Short mmCIF file of C-alpha atoms in Angstrom, two decimals:
data_model
loop_
_atom_site.label_atom_id
_atom_site.label_comp_id
_atom_site.label_asym_id
_atom_site.label_seq_id
_atom_site.Cartn_x
_atom_site.Cartn_y
_atom_site.Cartn_z
CA MET O 14 137.89 91.14 116.06
CA SER O 15 134.36 90.10 116.82
CA LEU O 16 132.22 88.32 119.45
CA GLN O 17 133.20 84.64 119.98
CA THR O 18 131.05 81.88 121.29
CA VAL O 19 132.52 79.82 124.07
CA ARG O 20 131.41 76.28 125.09
CA SER O 21 133.69 75.78 128.06
CA PRO O 22 133.28 77.64 131.33
CA PHE O 23 135.68 80.40 132.23
CA ALA O 24 137.69 79.90 135.40
CA PRO O 25 139.48 82.45 137.74
CA SER O 26 142.65 80.45 137.14
CA ASP O 27 142.61 81.60 133.48
CA TYR O 28 143.40 85.19 134.64
CA THR O 29 145.89 87.12 136.77
CA PRO O 30 144.13 88.83 139.68
CA LEU O 31 144.40 92.61 139.44
CA ALA O 32 146.00 93.01 142.86
CA GLU O 33 148.58 90.43 142.00
CA HIS O 34 149.34 92.11 138.57
CA GLN O 35 149.82 95.46 140.35
CA GLU O 36 152.42 94.07 142.80
CA GLN O 37 154.78 92.70 140.18
CA THR O 38 156.26 93.32 136.89
CA PRO O 39 155.30 90.54 134.41
CA ASP O 40 158.00 88.85 132.39
CA SER O 41 156.03 89.44 129.15
CA PHE O 42 153.16 91.63 128.28
CA TYR O 43 152.23 89.52 125.41
CA ASP O 44 152.23 85.98 126.65
CA ALA O 45 150.93 86.74 130.13
CA LYS O 46 147.44 85.80 131.30
CA PRO O 47 144.72 88.53 130.98
CA VAL O 48 144.32 90.64 134.06
CA LEU O 49 141.04 90.05 135.85
CA HIS O 50 139.50 93.39 136.94
CA TYR O 51 136.09 92.02 138.16
CA HIS O 52 134.51 88.63 138.66
CA ALA O 53 130.92 87.77 139.78
CA THR O 54 128.93 84.65 139.88
CA GLY O 55 125.13 84.36 139.77
CA ALA O 56 124.59 87.70 138.02
CA LYS O 57 121.27 88.23 136.23
CA ALA O 58 121.37 89.13 132.55
CA TRP O 59 118.27 90.67 130.80
CA ILE O 60 117.67 91.41 127.12
CA PRO O 61 114.36 92.37 125.39
CA LYS O 62 112.40 89.36 124.21
CA SER O 63 112.51 90.54 120.68
CA GLN O 64 116.27 90.25 120.69
CA ARG O 65 116.46 86.62 121.67
CA GLY O 66 118.81 84.58 119.51
CA LYS O 67 121.28 87.45 119.02
CA LEU O 68 123.51 86.14 121.92
CA PRO O 69 124.32 82.42 122.13
CA PHE O 70 123.12 82.08 125.73
CA PHE O 71 119.74 83.63 124.87
CA PRO O 72 118.22 81.08 122.51
CA ALA O 73 115.32 82.11 120.26
CA ASP O 74 112.83 80.02 122.28
CA LEU O 75 113.88 81.23 125.75
CA ALA O 76 110.78 81.99 127.90
CA SER O 77 112.38 82.60 131.35
CA ALA O 78 110.89 85.72 132.80
CA PRO O 79 112.86 88.18 135.10
CA THR O 80 112.89 87.06 138.78
CA ALA O 81 112.26 88.95 141.94
CA PRO O 82 113.09 91.35 143.47
CA GLU O 83 114.42 93.29 140.40
CA SER O 84 111.50 92.19 138.26
CA SER O 85 109.21 94.44 140.19
CA ALA O 86 110.86 97.38 138.41
CA LEU O 87 109.45 96.20 135.07
CA ASN O 88 105.72 96.66 135.90
CA ASP O 89 105.40 99.67 133.67
CA GLN O 90 107.51 98.26 130.89
CA THR O 91 105.59 97.54 127.65
CA GLU O 92 108.29 95.32 126.02
CA GLU O 93 108.74 91.88 127.48
CA THR O 94 112.17 90.87 128.92
CA VAL O 95 113.88 87.48 129.45
CA GLU O 96 116.48 86.58 131.93
CA GLN O 97 119.58 84.25 132.23
CA THR O 98 121.91 83.61 135.16
CA VAL O 99 125.52 84.20 134.20
CA ASP O 100 129.09 84.54 135.51
CA LEU O 101 131.02 87.55 134.65
CA PHE O 102 134.76 87.87 133.98
CA VAL O 103 135.85 91.45 133.09
CA ASN O 104 139.41 91.04 132.03
CA SER O 105 141.97 93.25 130.22
CA ARG O 106 141.28 91.53 126.82
CA ASN O 107 137.53 91.16 126.62
CA LEU O 108 134.26 90.97 128.52
CA SER O 109 133.68 87.32 129.12
CA ILE O 110 130.15 86.00 130.15
CA PHE O 111 129.19 82.31 130.63
CA CYS O 112 125.73 80.94 131.31
CA PRO O 113 125.87 77.54 133.06
CA SER O 114 122.27 76.63 132.16
CA ALA O 115 122.78 77.26 128.50
CA GLU O 116 126.28 75.66 128.66
CA CYS O 117 127.79 78.48 126.49
CA GLY O 118 129.16 81.94 126.80
CA VAL O 119 130.67 84.75 124.81
CA SER O 120 133.94 86.78 124.76
CA ILE O 121 132.97 90.38 123.72
CA PRO O 122 135.68 92.68 122.46
CA TYR O 123 135.33 96.08 124.17
CA GLN O 124 135.27 97.67 120.80
CA GLN O 125 131.81 96.25 120.35
CA VAL O 126 130.57 97.74 123.60
CA SER O 127 129.24 101.02 122.19
CA ILE O 128 127.49 102.20 125.39
CA HIS O 129 127.81 101.22 129.00
CA ALA O 130 126.21 103.01 131.87
CA ILE O 131 124.86 102.50 135.35
CA LYS O 132 121.08 101.92 135.31
CA THR O 133 118.85 102.15 138.27
CA LEU O 134 115.83 99.79 138.29
CA ARG O 135 113.21 101.52 140.35
CA ALA O 136 110.37 99.41 141.78
CA SER O 137 109.24 102.23 144.21
CA PRO O 138 110.78 105.33 145.72
CA ASP O 139 112.16 103.09 148.50
CA ALA O 140 113.17 100.10 146.34
CA THR O 141 115.90 100.61 143.77
CA PHE O 142 118.30 98.13 142.23
CA PRO O 143 121.52 99.20 140.51
CA ALA O 144 122.38 97.58 137.24
CA VAL O 145 124.77 98.05 134.24
CA TYR O 146 123.28 98.73 130.89
CA LEU O 147 125.30 97.63 127.78
CA GLN O 148 124.58 98.41 124.16
CA LEU O 149 126.48 95.89 121.99
CA GLU O 150 127.15 96.30 118.31
CA LEU O 151 127.32 92.87 116.70
CA ALA O 152 128.36 92.34 113.03
CA SER O 153 125.12 91.54 111.14
CA GLY O 154 126.92 89.78 108.32
CA GLY O 155 126.33 92.49 105.73
CA ALA O 156 128.63 93.36 102.87
CA SER O 157 129.87 96.52 104.70
CA ASP O 158 131.86 96.89 107.89
CA ASP O 159 129.27 99.37 108.98
CA ASP O 160 126.51 96.80 109.15
CA PHE O 161 125.80 96.16 112.81
CA ASP O 162 123.01 94.63 114.80
CA THR O 163 122.39 96.19 118.29
CA VAL O 164 121.78 94.22 121.38
CA GLU O 165 120.66 95.83 124.68
CA LEU O 166 121.97 93.80 127.51
CA THR O 167 121.32 94.56 131.26
CA LEU O 168 123.51 93.00 133.84
CA ILE O 169 122.55 92.82 137.60
CA PRO O 170 125.39 91.54 139.76
CA GLN O 171 124.22 90.07 143.02
CA PRO O 172 125.80 90.99 146.38
CA GLN O 173 128.93 88.80 146.87
CA ARG O 174 130.05 87.38 150.17
CA SER O 175 131.93 89.94 152.12
CA SER O 176 134.83 89.28 154.58
CA SER O 177 134.30 89.47 158.34
CA PRO O 178 133.64 92.96 159.56
CA SER O 179 136.68 94.98 160.66
CA GLU O 180 136.87 97.16 163.81
CA ILE O 181 138.62 99.86 161.83
CA PRO O 182 136.12 102.36 160.37
CA THR O 183 136.14 102.08 156.53
CA PRO O 184 134.12 103.93 153.94
CA PRO O 185 130.98 102.14 152.72
CA PRO O 186 131.86 99.67 149.95
CA LYS O 187 130.86 100.41 146.36
CA SER O 188 127.82 98.51 144.95
CA GLU O 189 128.48 95.55 142.77
CA ALA O 190 127.06 97.48 139.83
CA THR O 191 129.44 100.31 140.34
CA GLN O 192 132.39 97.97 140.61
CA LEU O 193 131.28 96.26 137.36
CA PHE O 194 130.83 99.52 135.51
CA GLU O 195 134.19 100.85 136.59
CA ALA O 196 135.96 97.65 135.55
CA ILE O 197 134.36 97.74 132.08
CA SER O 198 135.42 101.44 131.73
CA GLU O 199 138.99 100.77 132.68
CA CYS O 200 139.28 97.76 130.47
CA SER O 201 137.62 99.70 127.57
CA ASN O 202 140.34 102.36 127.96
CA LEU O 203 142.96 99.58 127.65
CA ASN O 204 141.41 98.51 124.41
CA PRO O 205 140.80 101.62 122.19
CA ASP O 206 139.21 101.44 118.80
CA PRO O 207 141.69 100.75 115.97
CA VAL O 208 142.86 103.70 113.91
CA GLN O 209 141.39 103.59 110.41
CA ASP O 210 143.73 104.25 107.47
CA GLY O 211 144.06 107.91 106.71
CA GLU O 212 142.49 109.26 109.95
CA ASP O 213 145.75 110.58 111.39
CA ASP O 214 147.33 111.66 108.08
CA ASP O 215 148.31 115.31 109.04
CA GLU O 216 151.26 115.57 106.67
CA GLY O 217 149.34 117.39 104.00
CA ASP O 218 146.25 119.65 103.79
CA GLU O 219 142.98 118.73 102.18
CA ASP O 220 144.40 119.00 98.73
CA GLY O 221 147.54 117.03 99.60
CA ALA O 222 149.76 120.16 99.34
CA GLN O 223 153.03 120.15 101.25
CA ILE O 224 155.94 122.46 101.82
CA ILE O 225 158.94 121.32 99.80
CA PHE O 226 162.47 122.68 100.44
CA GLU O 227 164.81 122.65 97.50
CA GLY O 228 168.52 122.01 97.93
CA ASP O 229 170.61 119.53 99.96
CA HIS O 230 168.32 118.91 102.86
CA GLU O 231 168.23 115.32 103.92
CA ALA O 232 164.99 114.58 105.93
CA ILE O 233 165.13 112.15 108.90
CA GLU O 234 162.73 109.27 108.32
CA GLY O 235 159.77 109.17 110.67
CA PHE O 236 159.90 112.93 111.51
CA SER O 237 158.03 115.66 109.72
CA GLY O 238 160.25 118.81 109.03
CA VAL O 239 163.31 117.46 110.78
CA PHE O 240 166.56 117.39 108.67
CA ALA O 241 169.87 115.70 109.23
CA GLY O 242 173.01 117.76 109.93
CA ALA O 243 176.03 118.07 107.72
CA ARG O 244 178.14 114.91 107.20
CA ASP O 245 181.02 116.49 108.89
CA GLY O 246 178.98 116.98 112.07
CA GLY O 247 178.07 120.56 111.51
CA LEU O 248 174.68 122.22 111.02
CA PRO O 249 172.53 121.30 107.88
CA PRO O 250 172.32 123.82 105.06
CA ALA O 251 170.29 126.88 105.85
CA MET O 252 166.76 126.93 104.53
CA PRO O 253 166.16 129.10 101.40
CA GLY O 254 165.40 132.73 102.43
CA SER O 255 166.52 132.19 106.18
CA GLY O 256 169.77 134.19 105.84
CA GLY O 257 171.91 131.48 107.27
CA TRP O 258 172.74 130.23 110.70
CA ILE O 259 173.82 132.27 113.79
CA THR O 260 176.58 130.48 115.55
CA ALA O 261 179.14 131.08 118.30
CA GLU O 262 181.64 132.20 115.73
CA ASN O 263 179.51 134.89 114.05
CA VAL O 264 177.15 135.89 116.84
CA HIS O 265 179.01 139.17 117.38
CA GLU O 266 178.07 140.19 113.94
CA TYR O 267 174.32 140.09 114.92
CA PHE O 268 174.27 141.09 118.59
CA ASP O 269 176.10 143.61 120.74
CA GLU O 270 177.56 142.90 124.23
CA ARG O 271 174.11 143.64 125.82
CA GLY O 272 172.39 141.27 123.56
CA ASN O 273 170.84 143.99 121.28
CA TRP O 274 170.25 143.15 117.69
CA ILE O 275 172.65 144.99 115.43
CA GLY O 276 172.27 142.90 112.21
CA GLY O 277 175.07 141.41 110.10
CA GLU O 278 177.71 143.45 108.36
CA GLU O 279 177.08 141.48 105.20
CA GLU O 280 173.71 139.85 105.45
CA GLU O 281 173.61 137.16 102.78
CA VAL O 282 170.16 135.74 102.03
CA SER O 283 170.13 132.28 100.59
CA GLY O 284 167.55 131.52 97.93
CA GLU O 285 165.82 133.90 95.55
CA LEU O 286 163.48 136.63 96.79
CA GLY O 287 160.24 137.48 94.99
CA GLU O 288 159.79 140.33 92.50
CA GLY O 289 159.78 143.70 94.30
CA ALA O 290 161.31 142.44 97.49
CA GLY O 291 163.36 145.20 99.21
CA THR O 292 161.75 148.03 97.23
CA VAL O 293 160.96 151.13 99.37
CA HIS O 294 158.12 153.44 98.22
CA SER O 295 158.02 157.13 99.23
CA ARG O 296 154.88 158.70 100.64
CA GLU O 297 154.54 160.74 97.52
CA GLU O 298 154.45 157.60 95.42
CA ASP O 299 151.81 156.05 97.61
CA GLY O 300 149.88 159.24 98.14
CA GLU O 301 147.22 158.71 95.47
CA GLY O 302 145.28 155.63 94.39
CA VAL O 303 146.51 153.42 97.12
CA ASN O 304 143.77 150.96 98.29
CA GLY O 305 141.22 153.42 96.79
CA ASP O 306 142.34 156.28 99.02
CA GLY O 307 142.87 159.54 97.23
CA GLU O 308 140.65 158.69 94.25
CA GLY O 309 137.74 161.03 93.94
CA ARG O 310 138.75 162.81 97.22
CA GLU O 311 139.51 166.24 95.72
CA GLU O 312 135.90 167.22 95.80
CA GLU O 313 135.60 166.44 99.50
CA GLY O 314 138.56 168.57 100.53
CA GLU O 315 141.91 167.33 101.89
CA ALA O 316 142.63 163.70 100.96
CA LYS O 317 142.81 161.24 103.79
CA ARG O 318 146.15 159.75 104.76
CA PRO O 319 146.84 156.50 102.85
CA ARG O 320 146.21 153.27 104.73
CA ARG O 321 149.20 151.22 105.62
CA GLU O 322 148.93 147.41 105.65
#
């Protein structure tokens, strides 16, 4: 999915308002209209002059300079900036921007918004203007999927008309820039980056090694390390070396009435154990030459006790 150029204006009727979406359960999550999280008209859009032509509504010959009052914050900026007036539609599928004067717009997938942040344009200590900074990664047409062309876009939403004041005290409303930033954040979370092949392959280690159980153990498809039970409805065969299953029928052979472990009368271990398993060594056998202890100790006096692993 990549940025798409749009020639027809977006309309609020193309979307489902967020408040309406939250009040009902849609009949289909696939065929329903995108949910509109934020809408603003007459917003200012800035990009560096050197990046003209990278977005369709910023033609290469655009010469419109930023307008007041926000332009006063660019006095100390060395790189020139150009401005367009746009309408914003932050919806659950993409970030849609349309410029009436250029008669075109774009639908930007959230995966191409690599950075978004609130930016404060400061003209003076007493004059600040909140904006939203976006860094867009656009495919540059290279041979690799990693070839991107970066665009720095600044959006400055203008104050929208507010409803009549209420007599009930309410907290101060969020700035338009804050509402725009939060809407982009929420919609970005709804559209995570696609998982690349092999990123979540945790079934084996780096060398592809896996634990393989021999015998009649039928694995359940889609689950790692989960095996089907016996065909008669009982438990699956015990794993090699596990010693079998403890069930209600034989639990008395392993635990007393107080729940203390007593072991089985005839402990049968399925599978073959390694060489030396079960061998008990006396201290006299381990007294010398174990882990280097006891070798060359006679000259120093009594040998140290052998270390036990």
